[in-house]
Every structure is written in structure tokens, then in C-alpha cells.
PDB file of C-alpha atoms in Angstrom:
ATOM      1  CA  MET A   1       0.000   0.000   0.000  1.00 41.00           C
ATOM      2  CA  LYS A   2       2.831   2.400   0.905  1.00 38.00           C
ATOM      3  CA  THR A   3       4.563   1.555  -2.374  1.00 38.00           C
ATOM      4  CA  MET A   4       1.370   2.312  -4.301  1.00 37.00           C
ATOM      5  CA  LYS A   5       0.952   5.690  -2.535  1.00 36.00           C
ATOM      6  CA  LYS A   6       4.596   6.586  -3.280  1.00 37.00           C
ATOM      7  CA  ALA A   7       4.153   5.609  -6.931  1.00 39.00           C
ATOM      8  CA  LEU A   8       0.974   7.699  -7.181  1.00 35.00           C
ATOM      9  CA  ALA A   9       2.694  10.706  -5.581  1.00 37.00           C
ATOM     10  CA  MET A  10       5.621  10.375  -7.998  1.00 36.00           C
ATOM     11  CA  MET A  11       3.265  10.066 -10.951  1.00 35.00           C
ATOM     12  CA  MET A  12       1.334  13.203  -9.922  1.00 35.00           C
ATOM     13  CA  THR A  13       4.561  15.182  -9.510  1.00 33.00           C
ATOM     14  CA  LEU A  14       5.806  14.074 -12.927  1.00 30.00           C
ATOM     15  CA  MET A  15       2.475  14.858 -14.595  1.00 33.00           C
ATOM     16  CA  LEU A  16       2.377  18.339 -13.095  1.00 31.00           C
ATOM     17  CA  ALA A  17       5.908  18.940 -14.323  1.00 34.00           C
ATOM     18  CA  LEU A  18       5.175  17.658 -17.832  1.00 32.00           C
ATOM     19  CA  GLY A  19       1.646  18.664 -18.570  1.00 35.00           C
ATOM     20  CA  GLY A  20       0.270  20.874 -15.859  1.00 34.00           C
ATOM     21  CA  ALA A  21      -2.938  20.443 -13.928  1.00 31.00           C
ATOM     22  CA  SER A  22      -5.024  19.495 -16.988  1.00 31.00           C
ATOM     23  CA  ALA A  23      -2.981  16.332 -17.556  1.00 30.00           C
ATOM     24  CA  LEU A  24      -3.363  15.473 -13.886  1.00 27.00           C
ATOM     25  CA  ALA A  25      -7.125  15.887 -14.015  1.00 28.00           C
ATOM     26  CA  GLU A  26      -7.394  13.549 -16.987  1.00 30.00           C
ATOM     27  CA  SER A  27      -5.283  10.669 -15.676  1.00 30.00           C
ATOM     28  CA  VAL A  28      -5.608  10.508 -11.881  1.00 31.00           C
ATOM     29  CA  PRO A  29      -8.690   8.873 -10.319  1.00 35.00           C
ATOM     30  CA  THR A  30     -11.260  11.561  -9.494  1.00 37.00           C
ATOM     31  CA  GLN A  31     -12.994   9.439  -6.860  1.00 44.00           C
ATOM     32  CA  ALA A  32      -9.929   8.880  -4.706  1.00 43.00           C
ATOM     33  CA  PRO A  33     -10.704   7.246  -1.368  1.00 46.00           C
ATOM     34  CA  ALA A  34     -10.008   9.069   1.855  1.00 44.00           C
ATOM     35  CA  ALA A  35      -6.947   7.995   3.838  1.00 37.00           C
ATOM     36  CA  GLY A  36      -7.496   4.531   5.265  1.00 42.00           C
ATOM     37  CA  ASP A  37     -10.671   4.072   3.215  1.00 83.00           C
ATOM     38  CA  LYS A  38     -10.402   0.921   1.128  1.00 94.00           C
ATOM     39  CA  VAL A  39     -12.530   0.708  -2.004  1.00 96.00           C
ATOM     40  CA  LEU A  40     -14.265  -2.399  -3.314  1.00 97.00           C
ATOM     41  CA  VAL A  41     -15.994  -3.028  -6.623  1.00 97.00           C
ATOM     42  CA  VAL A  42     -18.526  -5.854  -6.313  1.00 97.00           C
ATOM     43  CA  TYR A  43     -20.337  -6.993  -9.423  1.00 97.00           C
ATOM     44  CA  PHE A  44     -22.378  -9.693 -11.073  1.00 95.00           C
ATOM     45  CA  SER A  45     -22.044  -9.945 -14.841  1.00 95.00           C
ATOM     46  CA  ALA A  46     -24.161 -12.224 -16.972  1.00 89.00           C
ATOM     47  CA  THR A  47     -22.665 -11.483 -20.402  1.00 89.00           C
ATOM     48  CA  GLY A  48     -19.500  -9.521 -19.643  1.00 93.00           C
ATOM     49  CA  ASN A  49     -20.791  -5.948 -20.012  1.00 93.00           C
ATOM     50  CA  THR A  50     -20.983  -5.231 -16.280  1.00 95.00           C
ATOM     51  CA  GLU A  51     -17.584  -6.863 -15.809  1.00 96.00           C
ATOM     52  CA  THR A  52     -16.092  -4.424 -18.331  1.00 96.00           C
ATOM     53  CA  ALA A  53     -17.507  -1.436 -16.430  1.00 96.00           C
ATOM     54  CA  ALA A  54     -16.393  -2.907 -13.092  1.00 97.00           C
ATOM     55  CA  ASN A  55     -12.833  -3.342 -14.310  1.00 97.00           C
ATOM     56  CA  TYR A  56     -12.696   0.250 -15.574  1.00 96.00           C
ATOM     57  CA  ILE A  57     -13.934   1.527 -12.201  1.00 96.00           C
ATOM     58  CA  ALA A  58     -11.459  -0.630 -10.288  1.00 97.00           C
ATOM     59  CA  ALA A  59      -8.550   0.530 -12.447  1.00 96.00           C
ATOM     60  CA  ALA A  60      -9.500   4.194 -12.035  1.00 95.00           C
ATOM     61  CA  THR A  61     -10.048   4.044  -8.268  1.00 94.00           C
ATOM     62  CA  GLY A  62      -7.427   1.477  -7.222  1.00 95.00           C
ATOM     63  CA  ALA A  63     -10.212  -0.688  -5.836  1.00 97.00           C
ATOM     64  CA  ASP A  64     -10.223  -4.359  -4.931  1.00 97.00           C
ATOM     65  CA  VAL A  65     -12.666  -6.459  -6.978  1.00 97.00           C
ATOM     66  CA  LEU A  66     -15.150  -9.183  -6.069  1.00 97.00           C
ATOM     67  CA  LYS A  67     -17.021 -10.958  -8.847  1.00 97.00           C
ATOM     68  CA  LEU A  68     -20.281 -12.461  -7.595  1.00 97.00           C
ATOM     69  CA  GLU A  69     -20.594 -16.004  -8.854  1.00 96.00           C
ATOM     70  CA  PRO A  70     -23.696 -18.130  -8.353  1.00 95.00           C
ATOM     71  CA  VAL A  71     -23.074 -21.648  -7.064  1.00 96.00           C
ATOM     72  CA  GLN A  72     -25.166 -22.745 -10.044  1.00 93.00           C
ATOM     73  CA  PRO A  73     -23.837 -20.523 -12.868  1.00 93.00           C
ATOM     74  CA  TYR A  74     -26.198 -19.121 -15.473  1.00 92.00           C
ATOM     75  CA  THR A  75     -25.864 -20.666 -18.925  1.00 90.00           C
ATOM     76  CA  ASP A  76     -26.754 -18.903 -22.168  1.00 90.00           C
ATOM     77  CA  GLU A  77     -30.014 -20.883 -22.201  1.00 92.00           C
ATOM     78  CA  ASP A  78     -30.725 -19.822 -18.599  1.00 92.00           C
ATOM     79  CA  LEU A  79     -30.338 -16.173 -19.629  1.00 91.00           C
ATOM     80  CA  ASN A  80     -32.744 -16.356 -22.593  1.00 90.00           C
ATOM     81  CA  TRP A  81     -35.404 -14.007 -21.231  1.00 85.00           C
ATOM     82  CA  THR A  82     -37.543 -14.466 -24.368  1.00 85.00           C
ATOM     83  CA  ASN A  83     -38.112 -18.112 -23.433  1.00 91.00           C
ATOM     84  CA  GLU A  84     -40.811 -18.347 -20.748  1.00 89.00           C
ATOM     85  CA  SER A  85     -39.350 -21.591 -19.418  1.00 88.00           C
ATOM     86  CA  SER A  86     -35.743 -20.330 -19.106  1.00 91.00           C
ATOM     87  CA  ARG A  87     -34.206 -20.007 -15.651  1.00 93.00           C
ATOM     88  CA  VAL A  88     -34.347 -16.192 -15.505  1.00 90.00           C
ATOM     89  CA  SER A  89     -37.929 -16.164 -16.780  1.00 91.00           C
ATOM     90  CA  ARG A  90     -38.998 -18.664 -14.127  1.00 93.00           C
ATOM     91  CA  GLU A  91     -37.136 -16.701 -11.433  1.00 89.00           C
ATOM     92  CA  TYR A  92     -38.779 -13.505 -12.612  1.00 89.00           C
ATOM     93  CA  ALA A  93     -42.239 -15.081 -12.491  1.00 91.00           C
ATOM     94  CA  ASP A  94     -41.670 -16.645  -9.047  1.00 91.00           C
ATOM     95  CA  GLU A  95     -39.828 -14.404  -6.576  1.00 89.00           C
ATOM     96  CA  SER A  96     -39.197 -17.365  -4.256  1.00 89.00           C
ATOM     97  CA  LEU A  97     -36.716 -18.668  -6.869  1.00 90.00           C
ATOM     98  CA  ARG A  98     -34.613 -15.497  -6.782  1.00 88.00           C
ATOM     99  CA  GLN A  99     -32.497 -16.430  -3.745  1.00 89.00           C
ATOM    100  CA  VAL A 100     -29.393 -17.266  -5.755  1.00 92.00           C
ATOM    101  CA  GLU A 101     -26.721 -18.907  -3.621  1.00 93.00           C
ATOM    102  CA  LEU A 102     -23.291 -17.351  -4.180  1.00 95.00           C
ATOM    103  CA  THR A 103     -19.860 -18.978  -3.938  1.00 96.00           C
ATOM    104  CA  ILE A 104     -18.779 -15.990  -1.784  1.00 95.00           C
ATOM    105  CA  SER A 105     -21.383 -13.841  -0.032  1.00 93.00           C
ATOM    106  CA  THR A 106     -19.131 -11.704   2.161  1.00 94.00           C
ATOM    107  CA  PRO A 107     -15.711 -10.465   1.019  1.00 92.00           C
ATOM    108  CA  GLU A 108     -12.621 -10.939   3.164  1.00 91.00           C
ATOM    109  CA  ASN A 109     -11.928  -7.895   5.351  1.00 92.00           C
ATOM    110  CA  TRP A 110     -15.396  -6.514   4.603  1.00 95.00           C
ATOM    111  CA  ASP A 111     -15.172  -4.127   7.568  1.00 93.00           C
ATOM    112  CA  GLU A 112     -12.132  -2.389   6.047  1.00 94.00           C
ATOM    113  CA  TYR A 113     -14.027  -1.090   3.011  1.00 96.00           C
ATOM    114  CA  GLY A 114     -15.500   2.396   3.290  1.00 95.00           C
ATOM    115  CA  THR A 115     -16.622   2.752  -0.338  1.00 96.00           C
ATOM    116  CA  VAL A 116     -18.360  -0.020  -2.262  1.00 97.00           C
ATOM    117  CA  TYR A 117     -19.337   0.136  -5.925  1.00 97.00           C
ATOM    118  CA  ILE A 118     -22.018  -2.440  -6.735  1.00 97.00           C
ATOM    119  CA  GLY A 119     -22.555  -3.402 -10.379  1.00 96.00           C
ATOM    120  CA  TYR A 120     -25.192  -5.477 -12.105  1.00 95.00           C
ATOM    121  CA  PRO A 121     -27.157  -5.958 -15.304  1.00 93.00           C
ATOM    122  CA  ILE A 122     -30.774  -4.784 -15.293  1.00 90.00           C
ATOM    123  CA  TRP A 123     -33.277  -7.648 -15.331  1.00 91.00           C
ATOM    124  CA  TRP A 124     -36.914  -6.620 -15.781  1.00 88.00           C
ATOM    125  CA  GLY A 125     -36.176  -3.132 -14.500  1.00 86.00           C
ATOM    126  CA  ILE A 126     -34.342  -4.194 -11.331  1.00 88.00           C
ATOM    127  CA  ALA A 127     -30.889  -5.411 -10.314  1.00 91.00           C
ATOM    128  CA  ALA A 128     -30.076  -8.990 -11.293  1.00 92.00           C
ATOM    129  CA  TRP A 129     -31.045 -11.084  -8.290  1.00 92.00           C
ATOM    130  CA  PRO A 130     -27.580 -12.440  -7.400  1.00 94.00           C
ATOM    131  CA  VAL A 131     -26.800  -8.853  -6.320  1.00 96.00           C
ATOM    132  CA  SER A 132     -29.820  -8.836  -4.004  1.00 95.00           C
ATOM    133  CA  THR A 133     -28.458 -11.983  -2.361  1.00 95.00           C
ATOM    134  CA  PHE A 134     -25.139 -10.197  -1.755  1.00 97.00           C
ATOM    135  CA  VAL A 135     -26.822  -7.074  -0.367  1.00 97.00           C
ATOM    136  CA  GLN A 136     -28.989  -9.102   2.030  1.00 95.00           C
ATOM    137  CA  ALA A 137     -25.926 -10.963   3.341  1.00 95.00           C
ATOM    138  CA  ASN A 138     -23.950  -7.878   4.396  1.00 97.00           C
ATOM    139  CA  ASP A 139     -24.051  -4.904   6.750  1.00 96.00           C
ATOM    140  CA  PHE A 140     -23.358  -1.622   4.935  1.00 96.00           C
ATOM    141  CA  ALA A 141     -23.288   0.580   8.048  1.00 95.00           C
ATOM    142  CA  GLY A 142     -20.609   3.259   7.711  1.00 94.00           C
ATOM    143  CA  LYS A 143     -20.094   2.578   3.996  1.00 96.00           C
ATOM    144  CA  THR A 144     -20.744   4.751   0.962  1.00 95.00           C
ATOM    145  CA  VAL A 145     -22.385   2.563  -1.666  1.00 96.00           C
ATOM    146  CA  ILE A 146     -22.445   3.528  -5.338  1.00 96.00           C
ATOM    147  CA  PRO A 147     -24.554   1.380  -7.676  1.00 96.00           C
ATOM    148  CA  PHE A 148     -23.888   1.058 -11.386  1.00 95.00           C
ATOM    149  CA  CYS A 149     -25.653  -1.038 -13.976  1.00 93.00           C
ATOM    150  CA  THR A 150     -25.438  -1.995 -17.614  1.00 91.00           C
ATOM    151  CA  SER A 151     -28.265  -2.559 -20.056  1.00 85.00           C
ATOM    152  CA  SER A 152     -28.960  -2.307 -23.752  1.00 78.00           C
ATOM    153  CA  SER A 153     -32.005  -0.077 -23.271  1.00 76.00           C
ATOM    154  CA  SER A 154     -33.398   0.009 -19.710  1.00 72.00           C
ATOM    155  CA  GLY A 155     -32.369   2.803 -17.369  1.00 74.00           C
ATOM    156  CA  LEU A 156     -31.182   2.580 -13.768  1.00 78.00           C
ATOM    157  CA  GLY A 157     -34.772   3.052 -12.661  1.00 81.00           C
ATOM    158  CA  GLU A 158     -35.355   2.292  -8.995  1.00 88.00           C
ATOM    159  CA  SER A 159     -32.812  -0.541  -8.940  1.00 92.00           C
ATOM    160  CA  GLY A 160     -30.332   1.290  -6.701  1.00 91.00           C
ATOM    161  CA  ALA A 161     -33.048   2.593  -4.381  1.00 92.00           C
ATOM    162  CA  LEU A 162     -34.500  -0.908  -4.041  1.00 93.00           C
ATOM    163  CA  LEU A 163     -31.078  -2.304  -3.126  1.00 95.00           C
ATOM    164  CA  ALA A 164     -30.626   0.476  -0.557  1.00 95.00           C
ATOM    165  CA  GLU A 165     -33.993  -0.394   0.933  1.00 95.00           C
ATOM    166  CA  LEU A 166     -33.044  -4.059   1.005  1.00 94.00           C
ATOM    167  CA  ALA A 167     -29.751  -3.253   2.735  1.00 96.00           C
ATOM    168  CA  GLY A 168     -31.276  -0.922   5.298  1.00 95.00           C
ATOM    169  CA  THR A 169     -27.823   0.490   6.143  1.00 95.00           C
ATOM    170  CA  GLY A 170     -25.139   2.536   4.426  1.00 95.00           C
ATOM    171  CA  GLU A 171     -25.150   5.793   2.509  1.00 95.00           C
ATOM    172  CA  TRP A 172     -26.355   4.893  -0.967  1.00 95.00           C
ATOM    173  CA  LEU A 173     -25.704   7.304  -3.820  1.00 93.00           C
ATOM    174  CA  GLU A 174     -27.948   7.536  -6.877  1.00 88.00           C
ATOM    175  CA  GLY A 175     -25.743   5.525  -9.241  1.00 89.00           C
ATOM    176  CA  VAL A 176     -25.562   5.328 -13.007  1.00 93.00           C
ATOM    177  CA  ARG A 177     -26.572   3.209 -15.986  1.00 91.00           C
ATOM    178  CA  PHE A 178     -23.995   2.407 -18.662  1.00 93.00           C
ATOM    179  CA  SER A 179     -24.864   1.056 -22.084  1.00 88.00           C
ATOM    180  CA  SER A 180     -23.877  -2.474 -22.983  1.00 86.00           C
ATOM    181  CA  ARG A 181     -21.054  -0.908 -25.006  1.00 90.00           C
ATOM    182  CA  VAL A 182     -19.569   0.939 -22.026  1.00 92.00           C
ATOM    183  CA  THR A 183     -16.186   2.566 -22.640  1.00 93.00           C
ATOM    184  CA  GLU A 184     -13.398   3.644 -20.332  1.00 95.00           C
ATOM    185  CA  GLU A 185     -14.215   7.257 -21.225  1.00 94.00           C
ATOM    186  CA  ASP A 186     -17.833   6.746 -20.095  1.00 93.00           C
ATOM    187  CA  VAL A 187     -16.601   5.518 -16.738  1.00 94.00           C
ATOM    188  CA  GLN A 188     -14.028   8.289 -16.326  1.00 94.00           C
ATOM    189  CA  GLU A 189     -16.668  10.932 -17.082  1.00 93.00           C
ATOM    190  CA  TRP A 190     -19.017   9.438 -14.491  1.00 93.00           C
ATOM    191  CA  LEU A 191     -16.304   9.205 -11.837  1.00 93.00           C
ATOM    192  CA  ALA A 192     -15.422  12.842 -12.469  1.00 92.00           C
ATOM    193  CA  SER A 193     -19.076  13.780 -11.834  1.00 90.00           C
ATOM    194  CA  LEU A 194     -18.858  12.135  -8.389  1.00 87.00           C
ATOM    195  CA  ALA A 195     -15.968  14.315  -7.282  1.00 76.00           C
ATOM    196  CA  PRO A 196     -16.995  16.993  -4.736  1.00 67.00           C
TER     197      PRO A 196
END
């Protein structure tokens, strides 16, 4: 950690010397954690789009990453929402089927994280249910939680607010929706908007 802070300090000094403050603003994470505040990006990704966004956020913020993986992974057939008998369609129709067991429900050193980004695809206007399982399993007291989602057309909607309600603890920010073709520039622009 000390080595990383030294490297970041050296990089900022060099950038100021070479390109001034504008170069610094473009390349240094805008959502830098406070001292002693570890950052975690937690995400579930069905087709890889949310994973792409999660990796961009982690790279920009220096965050640790936890990929949520169901004990019974979703296959392409499971994810075919146009088929009424597919797994996701059955889970959508019957809420009792939405408790998706995860291989890891609580990250190691959970108490050390002060900022948690939570990413998911939008399923029928809400967060994919594996994320709900994660939220229910953890205490977010004292944490700032920032939801992000990916979808081809649906917006963020109430997905973040519903997760906040489910959690019952933590300071949940509004969050953002990225398109399924999310770019690093999209993520950087969003992170810059979060800066005070």
C-alpha cells in the first residue's frame, strides 16, 4: 500500500511537471478514497458488459474487486429471457426462486471497506437477483455505496433505491446506468461527476 501511494505521488509530480494540472485531471482517479478508506468493486455480470464497467472503475479508483458467482452458474439458455421456461424467466415469475446462492457472499476484510461500488445488469427493471443476495448478506453501516448497472435499453430506474432499501444500512448514492457498449471514457466521465 505504501509503495502504491509513493508511486501515485511520484506520478502526480511528474504529470504536473510535464503537462500541468489538466494532464493530472485527466489521468488521476477523481474518486480517490479518503486515507485509510479501502474501495471495493462488487459486481455480477451475466454477459461480460458489467464486468467491463467494473474493471474500468477498479482501475480508475485502485479498488479491490469481487465478482459475484452463483453456485449454479447461469448458462446462455438460462439467460434467454424471451423463453418463458428459461431459468431467468422462471425466477422472474416466481420471486421465491430469486435467492441465488453465491460462492462468496461476504468479502474478506469486509469491515475495512469504506466505499463499495455495486454493479449489475438490469433484469426486468431491477438489479439482477444475485446482487440482491449479496446485499442481504452484508451490513453496509458506515459505507458509501455507489450502484452502477449496464443494459442495452433500460435505465437505472429504482434498482439502486431498491437495493438500498433491502440493505437498510449505508449511505447509498444515486448511481448510473452504462450502455452495454460501455467505454473507459464513459466511466471516467461518471467518476469525475462524483468528485466533490
